Tab-separated table of C-alpha atoms in Angstrom:
chain	number	residue	atom	x	y	z
A	1	MET	CA	0.476	0.100	0.206
A	2	ARG	CA	0.939	3.770	-0.988
A	3	ALA	CA	2.802	5.188	1.993
A	4	ILE	CA	4.353	8.709	3.235
A	5	TYR	CA	7.882	9.382	5.231
A	6	PHE	CA	7.406	12.775	6.891
A	7	ASP	CA	11.782	13.850	6.399
A	8	CYS	CA	11.527	15.861	9.294
A	9	PHE	CA	15.667	16.920	8.868
A	10	ALA	CA	14.809	20.912	8.912
A	11	GLY	CA	11.672	20.145	11.011
A	12	VAL	CA	7.594	20.575	9.687
A	13	SER	CA	5.104	23.560	9.323
A	14	GLY	CA	1.841	23.452	7.320
A	15	ASP	CA	3.017	25.211	4.245
A	16	MET	CA	6.660	22.678	3.800
A	17	ILE	CA	4.110	19.355	4.118
A	18	ILE	CA	2.110	21.417	0.948
A	19	GLY	CA	4.865	22.488	-1.005
A	20	ALA	CA	6.291	18.816	-0.860
A	21	LEU	CA	3.233	17.495	-1.613
A	22	VAL	CA	2.641	19.484	-4.789
A	23	ASP	CA	7.106	18.464	-5.485
A	24	LEU	CA	6.133	14.785	-4.972
A	25	GLY	CA	3.295	15.260	-8.464
A	26	VAL	CA	-0.165	16.912	-6.949
A	27	ASP	CA	-1.705	18.982	-9.274
A	28	ALA	CA	-1.430	23.068	-7.441
A	29	GLU	CA	-4.549	24.066	-9.662
A	30	SER	CA	-6.437	21.319	-8.668
A	31	LEU	CA	-5.807	21.538	-5.166
A	32	LYS	CA	-6.236	25.092	-5.003
A	33	ALA	CA	-9.787	23.800	-6.756
A	34	GLN	CA	-11.283	21.777	-3.972
A	35	LEU	CA	-9.452	24.412	-1.581
A	36	THR	CA	-11.987	26.794	-2.928
A	37	SER	CA	-14.748	24.861	-1.839
A	38	LEU	CA	-14.257	25.956	1.633
A	39	ASN	CA	-15.546	29.363	1.318
A	40	LEU	CA	-12.861	31.772	2.563
A	41	SER	CA	-11.900	34.822	1.310
A	42	GLY	CA	-9.039	37.473	1.602
A	43	CYS	CA	-6.152	34.808	0.590
A	44	GLU	CA	-4.504	34.026	-2.240
A	45	ILE	CA	-2.411	31.093	-2.589
A	46	LYS	CA	0.656	30.734	-4.963
A	47	THR	CA	3.580	28.464	-4.821
A	48	GLU	CA	6.823	28.682	-6.804
A	49	ARG	CA	10.361	26.426	-7.809
A	50	VAL	CA	12.926	28.198	-4.665
A	51	LYS	CA	16.348	25.898	-3.711
A	52	ARG	CA	17.413	25.714	-0.101
A	53	SER	CA	21.323	25.103	0.554
A	54	GLY	CA	21.307	23.990	-3.377
A	55	ILE	CA	18.430	21.529	-3.845
A	56	ALA	CA	15.210	22.455	-5.321
A	57	ALA	CA	12.363	22.711	-3.732
A	58	VAL	CA	8.427	24.237	-3.715
A	59	LYS	CA	7.306	27.187	-1.324
A	60	PHE	CA	4.005	27.166	-0.937
A	61	ASN	CA	2.600	30.666	0.147
A	62	VAL	CA	-0.721	31.870	0.808
A	63	GLU	CA	-0.366	35.948	1.660
A	64	VAL	CA	-3.891	37.078	3.412
A	65	ASP	CA	-4.729	40.151	4.727
A	66	GLN	CA	-4.645	39.513	8.852
A	67	SER	CA	-6.745	42.264	9.813
A	68	ALA	CA	-9.734	40.736	7.896
A	69	GLN	CA	-8.998	37.261	10.594
A	70	PRO	CA	-11.636	36.994	13.458
A	71	ALA	CA	-10.423	34.746	15.938
A	72	ARG	CA	-11.858	31.631	15.393
A	73	SER	CA	-13.163	28.405	17.892
A	74	LEU	CA	-12.955	25.126	16.895
A	75	ASP	CA	-16.055	24.357	15.906
A	76	ASP	CA	-16.243	27.531	13.469
A	77	ILE	CA	-13.513	25.646	12.165
A	78	LYS	CA	-15.416	22.264	11.832
A	79	GLU	CA	-18.207	24.044	10.961
A	80	ILE	CA	-16.421	25.863	7.817
A	81	ILE	CA	-14.885	22.263	7.478
A	82	ASN	CA	-17.615	20.223	7.719
A	83	ARG	CA	-19.809	22.630	4.884
A	84	SER	CA	-17.779	22.326	2.020
A	85	LEU	CA	-17.472	19.885	-1.407
A	86	LEU	CA	-14.546	17.685	0.226
A	87	SER	CA	-14.655	14.228	0.834
A	88	GLU	CA	-15.344	12.811	3.996
A	89	GLN	CA	-11.886	11.578	4.641
A	90	VAL	CA	-10.183	14.834	3.706
A	91	LYS	CA	-13.000	16.212	6.312
A	92	ALA	CA	-12.391	13.685	8.549
A	93	ARG	CA	-8.697	14.341	8.959
A	94	SER	CA	-8.459	17.672	9.070
A	95	ILE	CA	-10.719	17.881	11.416
A	96	ARG	CA	-8.472	15.701	14.131
A	97	ALA	CA	-5.721	17.295	13.448
A	98	PHE	CA	-7.888	20.478	14.461
A	99	GLU	CA	-9.431	18.366	17.534
A	100	LEU	CA	-5.456	17.696	18.466
A	101	LEU	CA	-4.871	21.556	18.328
A	102	ALA	CA	-7.623	22.750	20.651
A	103	GLU	CA	-6.589	19.589	23.476
A	104	ALA	CA	-3.159	20.870	23.363
A	105	GLU	CA	-4.008	24.609	23.576
A	106	ALA	CA	-7.028	23.890	26.034
A	107	ARG	CA	-3.954	21.929	28.387
A	108	VAL	CA	-1.507	24.828	28.186
A	109	HIS	CA	-4.398	27.173	29.287
A	110	ALA	CA	-5.900	25.445	31.516
A	111	THR	CA	-9.213	25.631	29.794
A	112	THR	CA	-11.315	23.067	27.354
A	113	PRO	CA	-11.503	22.578	24.079
A	114	ASP	CA	-14.765	24.044	23.171
A	115	LYS	CA	-13.699	27.437	24.549
A	116	VAL	CA	-10.285	27.458	23.090
A	117	HIS	CA	-10.093	30.601	20.665
A	118	PHE	CA	-7.489	30.451	17.663
A	119	HIS	CA	-5.289	33.035	16.670
A	120	GLU	CA	-2.425	32.381	14.868
A	121	VAL	CA	-3.535	28.688	13.995
A	122	GLY	CA	-6.632	29.541	13.556
A	123	ALA	CA	-6.310	32.334	10.452
A	124	VAL	CA	-7.025	31.240	6.951
A	125	ASP	CA	-3.807	29.964	6.227
A	126	SER	CA	-3.377	27.726	8.925
A	127	ILE	CA	-7.087	26.341	8.412
A	128	ILE	CA	-5.966	26.227	4.381
A	129	ASP	CA	-2.376	24.242	5.096
A	130	THR	CA	-4.030	21.905	6.929
A	131	VAL	CA	-6.748	20.941	5.020
A	132	GLY	CA	-4.563	21.414	1.817
A	133	ALA	CA	-2.747	18.542	3.645
A	134	MET	CA	-5.565	16.066	3.861
A	135	ILE	CA	-6.497	16.997	-0.167
A	136	GLY	CA	-2.890	16.316	-1.090
A	137	PHE	CA	-2.429	12.899	0.560
A	138	GLU	CA	-5.743	12.048	-0.851
A	139	MET	CA	-5.019	13.385	-4.166
A	140	LEU	CA	-1.798	10.747	-4.040
A	141	ASP	CA	-3.719	8.021	-2.182
A	142	VAL	CA	-1.281	7.550	0.548
A	143	GLU	CA	-2.757	4.819	2.952
A	144	LYS	CA	0.415	4.643	5.721
A	145	PHE	CA	1.904	7.656	7.302
A	146	PHE	CA	5.157	8.000	9.234
A	147	CYS	CA	7.768	10.560	10.293
A	148	SER	CA	11.403	10.590	11.800
A	149	PRO	CA	12.416	12.124	14.924
A	150	MET	CA	11.464	16.102	14.241
A	151	ARG	CA	14.432	18.762	14.380
A	152	ILE	CA	12.217	21.478	15.813
A	153	GLY	CA	15.238	24.272	17.328
A	154	HIS	CA	16.026	25.945	21.077
A	155	GLY	CA	14.997	30.070	21.719
A	156	SER	CA	12.339	31.805	21.544
A	157	ILE	CA	10.343	33.144	19.269
A	158	GLU	CA	7.012	35.908	18.990
A	159	THR	CA	3.557	35.212	19.441
A	160	GLU	CA	0.085	36.545	19.615
A	161	HIS	CA	0.852	36.095	23.149
A	162	GLY	CA	4.183	37.489	23.101
A	163	ARG	CA	7.631	36.159	23.647
A	164	LEU	CA	7.217	32.228	24.176
A	165	PRO	CA	9.665	29.280	24.826
A	166	ILE	CA	10.348	26.573	21.308
A	167	PRO	CA	8.921	24.778	21.201
A	168	ALA	CA	6.045	26.518	21.936
A	169	PRO	CA	3.676	25.560	25.133
A	170	ALA	CA	0.302	24.157	22.297
A	171	THR	CA	3.467	22.747	19.912
A	172	ALA	CA	5.443	20.571	22.455
A	173	GLU	CA	2.035	19.539	24.084
A	174	LEU	CA	0.975	18.145	20.406
A	175	LEU	CA	4.471	15.735	20.770
A	176	ARG	CA	4.262	14.098	23.813
A	177	GLY	CA	6.057	10.964	23.300
A	178	VAL	CA	6.990	11.782	19.923
A	179	PRO	CA	11.246	11.737	20.023
A	180	VAL	CA	12.558	15.218	19.168
A	181	TYR	CA	15.866	16.978	19.147
A	182	ALA	CA	16.545	21.027	19.449
A	183	GLY	CA	19.595	20.856	16.338
A	184	ASP	CA	21.976	23.467	16.122
A	185	ILE	CA	20.393	26.363	14.756
A	186	GLU	CA	18.360	28.631	16.542
A	187	GLY	CA	14.613	29.357	15.458
A	188	GLU	CA	11.354	27.621	15.723
A	189	PHE	CA	11.352	24.129	13.287
A	190	VAL	CA	8.247	22.818	14.550
A	191	THR	CA	4.854	24.651	14.017
A	192	PRO	CA	2.350	24.113	15.571
A	193	THR	CA	0.157	22.901	12.194
A	194	GLY	CA	3.187	21.203	11.357
A	195	ALA	CA	2.624	18.960	14.142
A	196	ALA	CA	-0.699	18.519	14.517
A	197	ILE	CA	-0.658	17.162	11.083
A	198	VAL	CA	1.966	14.965	11.376
A	199	VAL	CA	0.721	13.442	14.493
A	200	SER	CA	-2.780	13.056	13.666
A	201	LEU	CA	-2.132	11.363	10.157
A	202	CYS	CA	1.530	8.769	11.503
A	203	GLU	CA	1.307	5.396	12.620
A	204	LYS	CA	5.365	5.996	14.025
A	205	PHE	CA	7.917	7.807	14.585
A	206	GLY	CA	11.474	6.965	13.784
A	207	PRO	CA	13.989	5.484	11.424
A	208	LEU	CA	12.136	4.786	7.523
A	209	PRO	CA	10.770	1.729	7.275
A	210	GLU	CA	11.100	-0.840	4.198
A	211	ILE	CA	9.593	1.405	1.463
A	212	ARG	CA	10.433	1.082	-1.944
A	213	ILE	CA	10.714	4.368	-3.293
A	214	GLU	CA	8.519	5.388	-5.760
A	215	LYS	CA	9.856	9.398	-5.384
A	216	THR	CA	11.219	12.540	-2.942
A	217	GLY	CA	9.414	15.967	-2.930
A	218	PHE	CA	11.275	18.675	-0.972
A	219	GLY	CA	8.823	21.560	0.819
A	220	ALA	CA	10.892	24.573	1.331
A	221	GLY	CA	10.326	26.855	4.881
A	222	SER	CA	10.586	30.698	4.547
A	223	ARG	CA	13.565	30.424	6.252
A	224	ASN	CA	17.162	30.159	3.921
A	225	PRO	CA	20.054	29.463	6.884
A	226	ARG	CA	23.487	28.747	5.808
A	227	GLY	CA	24.912	25.104	6.000
A	228	LEU	CA	21.294	23.831	6.232
A	229	PRO	CA	18.356	22.404	4.031
A	230	ASN	CA	15.236	24.077	5.778
A	231	ALA	CA	12.693	22.079	3.622
A	232	LEU	CA	11.256	18.958	4.625
A	233	ARG	CA	11.165	16.120	2.241
A	234	LEU	CA	8.748	13.251	1.971
A	235	ILE	CA	9.263	10.266	0.820
A	236	LEU	CA	5.577	8.625	-1.073
A	237	GLY	CA	6.477	4.928	-1.808
A	238	GLU	CA	5.782	1.307	-1.253
A	239	VAL	CA	5.052	-0.084	1.573
A	240	ALA	CA	3.804	-4.578	2.956
A	241	GLN	CA	0.262	-4.301	4.752
A	242	SER	CA	1.767	-5.849	7.765
A	243	SER	CA	5.253	-3.081	7.372
A	244	HIS	CA	5.953	-1.890	10.833
A	245	LEU	CA	8.278	0.927	12.110
A	246	ASP	CA	10.244	0.593	15.432
A	247	GLY	CA	9.711	3.594	17.007
A	248	ALA	CA	6.941	5.838	18.666
A	249	SER	CA	3.532	5.522	18.237
A	250	LEU	CA	0.945	7.868	17.038
A	251	GLU	CA	-0.953	8.409	20.918
A	252	ARG	CA	2.323	9.856	22.324
A	253	ILE	CA	2.517	8.465	26.072
A	254	GLU	CA	-0.772	6.220	26.121
A	255	MET	CA	0.425	4.327	23.042
A	256	GLN	CA	3.977	2.543	24.380
A	257	SER	CA	4.854	-1.087	23.291
A	258	ALA	CA	3.363	-4.170	25.651
A	259	THR	CA	6.227	-4.240	28.058
A	260	PRO	CA	6.254	-3.261	31.999
A	261	THR	CA	7.232	-0.485	32.419
A	262	ARG	CA	6.957	1.855	36.047
A	263	VAL	CA	4.581	3.908	36.980
A	264	MET	CA	3.107	5.975	39.374
A	265	VAL	CA	0.007	5.942	41.849
A	266	ILE	CA	-1.109	8.306	44.078
A	267	GLU	CA	-3.940	7.823	46.367
A	268	THR	CA	-6.144	9.772	48.580
A	269	ASN	CA	-9.577	9.072	50.656
A	270	ILE	CA	-11.847	11.888	50.626
A	271	ASP	CA	-15.275	12.307	52.771
A	272	ASP	CA	-15.592	16.108	52.579
A	273	MET	CA	-15.091	17.842	49.795
A	274	ASN	CA	-18.023	19.280	47.391
A	275	PRO	CA	-18.257	16.561	44.601
A	276	GLN	CA	-18.640	18.926	41.752
A	277	VAL	CA	-14.851	19.444	42.613
A	278	PHE	CA	-13.605	16.346	41.386
A	279	GLY	CA	-14.234	16.960	38.074
A	280	PHE	CA	-12.066	19.956	38.419
A	281	VAL	CA	-9.193	18.458	39.899
A	282	MET	CA	-9.157	15.099	37.507
A	283	ASP	CA	-9.110	17.606	34.773
A	284	ARG	CA	-6.995	19.317	36.468
A	285	ALA	CA	-4.170	15.739	36.434
A	286	PHE	CA	-4.575	15.117	33.104
A	287	GLU	CA	-3.393	18.726	32.247
A	288	LEU	CA	-0.574	18.107	34.993
A	289	GLY	CA	0.329	14.331	32.556
A	290	ALA	CA	-1.469	12.495	34.439
A	291	LEU	CA	-1.924	8.189	32.737
A	292	ASP	CA	-4.865	8.236	34.135
A	293	ALA	CA	-7.361	9.124	37.538
A	294	PHE	CA	-10.465	7.324	38.541
A	295	LEU	CA	-12.936	7.401	41.965
A	296	THR	CA	-13.664	4.302	43.382
A	297	PRO	CA	-16.770	4.753	45.627
A	298	VAL	CA	-15.510	3.343	49.486
A	299	GLN	CA	-16.874	3.214	53.219
A	300	MET	CA	-15.348	5.120	55.575
A	301	LYS	CA	-14.866	5.529	59.285
A	302	LYS	CA	-18.104	6.311	60.777
A	303	SER	CA	-19.381	4.582	58.115
A	304	ARG	CA	-19.989	7.576	56.252
A	305	PRO	CA	-19.717	7.460	52.634
A	306	GLY	CA	-16.826	8.866	50.477
A	307	ASN	CA	-14.096	8.240	46.979
A	308	LEU	CA	-10.566	7.020	46.617
A	309	LEU	CA	-8.600	9.232	44.219
A	310	THR	CA	-6.875	7.384	42.176
A	311	ILE	CA	-3.684	8.805	39.924
A	312	LEU	CA	-0.947	7.261	37.774
A	313	CYS	CA	1.373	9.149	36.533
A	314	GLU	CA	4.981	8.912	35.685
A	315	PRO	CA	7.703	9.154	38.448
A	316	LEU	CA	9.095	12.334	36.684
A	317	ARG	CA	5.466	13.730	37.730
A	318	LEU	CA	4.833	13.117	40.795
A	319	ASP	CA	5.783	15.503	43.337
A	320	ALA	CA	3.858	18.225	41.035
A	321	MET	CA	0.710	15.517	41.285
A	322	ILE	CA	0.868	15.464	44.694
A	323	GLU	CA	1.228	19.688	44.947
A	324	MET	CA	-1.841	19.383	42.955
A	325	LEU	CA	-3.724	17.115	45.251
A	326	LEU	CA	-2.777	19.303	48.477
A	327	SER	CA	-4.289	22.443	46.915
A	328	GLU	CA	-6.498	22.067	45.198
A	329	THR	CA	-8.662	18.714	47.548
A	330	THR	CA	-9.395	18.650	50.999
A	331	THR	CA	-7.355	15.985	51.667
A	332	LEU	CA	-4.626	16.466	54.682
A	333	GLY	CA	-2.330	13.650	53.103
A	334	VAL	CA	-1.793	11.439	49.873
A	335	ARG	CA	-0.158	8.060	49.792
A	336	TYR	CA	2.136	6.959	46.845
A	337	TYR	CA	4.015	3.433	45.200
A	338	GLU	CA	5.442	2.664	42.767
A	339	ALA	CA	4.173	-0.087	40.627
A	340	GLN	CA	4.515	-2.343	37.384
A	341	ARG	CA	2.429	-1.830	33.909
A	342	ARG	CA	2.226	-3.881	31.226
A	343	VAL	CA	0.908	-2.394	27.949
A	344	LEU	CA	-0.701	-3.273	24.834
A	345	GLU	CA	1.252	-1.408	21.732
A	346	ARG	CA	-2.226	1.307	20.468
A	347	ALA	CA	-2.459	2.776	17.202
A	348	ILE	CA	-4.774	5.020	15.702
A	349	GLU	CA	-6.041	3.196	11.742
A	350	PHE	CA	-8.606	4.991	8.992
A	351	VAL	CA	-10.917	2.626	7.114
A	352	GLU	CA	-13.545	4.021	4.163
A	353	THR	CA	-17.087	2.795	5.071
A	354	ARG	CA	-20.093	4.291	2.627
A	355	TYR	CA	-21.021	6.706	5.223
A	356	GLY	CA	-17.897	8.033	5.313
A	357	CYS	CA	-13.888	7.821	6.533
A	358	VAL	CA	-13.592	6.637	10.589
A	359	ARG	CA	-10.760	6.249	12.869
A	360	VAL	CA	-10.010	3.154	14.694
A	361	LYS	CA	-7.784	2.751	17.045
A	362	VAL	CA	-6.317	-0.835	17.255
A	363	ALA	CA	-4.338	-2.737	19.661
A	364	ARG	CA	-1.661	-5.081	19.199
A	365	ASP	CA	0.636	-7.173	20.764
A	366	GLY	CA	3.333	-7.819	17.822
A	367	ALA	CA	1.879	-8.551	15.400
A	368	ARG	CA	-0.968	-9.975	17.123
A	369	THR	CA	-3.917	-7.590	16.963
A	370	LEU	CA	-6.124	-8.694	19.971
A	371	HIS	CA	-9.280	-5.953	19.950
A	372	PHE	CA	-9.771	-2.388	17.754
A	373	GLN	CA	-12.489	0.160	18.477
A	374	PRO	CA	-14.159	3.119	16.119
A	375	GLU	CA	-13.297	6.015	17.409
A	376	TYR	CA	-16.637	7.105	19.087
A	377	LYS	CA	-16.743	11.133	17.966
A	378	ASP	CA	-16.084	10.036	14.359
A	379	CYS	CA	-18.825	7.329	14.149
A	380	ALA	CA	-21.128	10.240	15.635
A	381	ARG	CA	-20.836	13.013	13.910
A	382	ILE	CA	-21.119	11.056	10.532
A	383	ALA	CA	-24.057	9.831	11.719
A	384	SER	CA	-25.449	13.407	12.910
A	385	ASP	CA	-24.969	14.518	9.494
A	386	ALA	CA	-25.945	10.514	7.152
A	387	GLY	CA	-29.550	11.155	9.668
A	388	VAL	CA	-28.383	6.888	10.493
A	389	PRO	CA	-28.544	5.230	13.600
A	390	LEU	CA	-24.815	5.847	15.677
A	391	ILE	CA	-25.258	1.595	16.079
A	392	GLU	CA	-25.523	1.262	12.040
A	393	VAL	CA	-21.536	3.648	11.470
A	394	GLN	CA	-20.113	1.397	14.469
A	395	SER	CA	-20.567	-1.923	12.977
A	396	ALA	CA	-19.843	-0.679	8.840
A	397	ALA	CA	-16.231	0.668	10.518
A	398	SER	CA	-16.540	-2.391	12.754
A	399	ALA	CA	-16.830	-4.502	9.521
A	400	ALA	CA	-14.544	-2.667	7.328
A	401	TYR	CA	-11.610	-3.495	9.739
A	402	ARG	CA	-12.676	-6.844	10.274
A	403	LYS	CA	-12.500	-7.442	6.366
A	404	ARG	CA	-9.220	-6.167	6.732
A	405	LEU	CA	-7.910	-8.264	9.033
A	406	ASN	CA	-8.499	-11.327	7.550
A	407	GLU	CA	-7.577	-9.608	3.660
A	408	GLU	CA	-4.436	-9.156	5.496
A	409	LYS	CA	-4.192	-12.530	7.187
A	410	ASP	CA	-5.037	-14.520	3.815
A	411	ALA	CA	-2.344	-12.189	2.849
A	412	ASP	CA	0.498	-13.464	4.887
A	413	GLU	CA	-0.951	-17.284	4.599
A	414	ALA	CA	-0.385	-17.290	0.625
A	415	ASP	CA	3.012	-15.338	1.670
A	416	ASP	CA	4.064	-17.912	3.979
A	417	GLU	CA	2.653	-21.360	1.090
A	418	PHE	CA	5.080	-19.645	-1.374
A	419	LYS	CA	7.695	-19.891	1.055
A	420	GLU	CA	7.579	-23.019	2.112
A	421	LYS	CA	7.265	-24.424	-2.021
């Protein structure tokens, strides 16, 4: 099947991705034509051939009248995308990237995704970059996505919120669990938009997998530093149906291999706190990087009902979690201990149904697929848009993925039989 490998030796941004797609063969005029269905005004799209340290690349530019651009919420961006004439796959992939951005911004600003108002990443150029990238991948019929470790740069950058360190807080949140390095050149090399696109698509992060290269494309960044070709390289090719890439997985911290890992378990019993506060405390725990948080009803001394609040986190986050619990709850103390956990390797894959494209969460132990579950948000949105029962969309997605598993199994068995002969 067709795959893309993001070679982020000079970072990644939305415009670099589209530039590289055009260099790979995506027709720029066809891309522009599809983008017009977004009905975004006050912008002009241009592409040009440039060189970065002697390497030929395509520079994608969106010229925007920034004074005419409002701050947009996640719902505003979803409405723009959903009312377009784009395919369901492009819509789903684009919305997923913005959902990840909203979740990252929400964690940074201690709010919820629906209350986030985008500024830089909600502008017309970011919407065009994100949606345009998803259109390009569909035009090239790409099914699998992999990525190298990312050069993120160092220093600081001016933003709507003032001068911030590199990587920007939202970018750092998006890249949790993804292998990154600073590099020796100061500046921002990974933008929030670029990070969201890559993280929303890629199954694994690491070295180039086994791939039959068809073509490579270079998308130029705005800067042209001496000694480094500031460009993103996309490698397009064919990978085996069961191709596996060792490296960090898509869903960041939650998606780890099925091997024991160390975690800290923090517990406290509470029987004198307003129940409304528990939701706030659990949200704060996840903002601080909790792996899990949950409540268990317990009976405490003097037969009073209470709750056992449990938080799982990485050892390095222990002190921050304890400080939060002591300041945000009525507890007089907490207990904690180290535990071992074993988690399955998990990934997000896409399946096409008669209703549209649906993400599927897949759990594996090595080469074995143990179980899978269609993404509820995708199924609920599609069911609402199509006016069909939710259970029908979920069943269609499950059937489509089960069919894929059976085809992969048959292909493997045929391959084994051929080798035996």
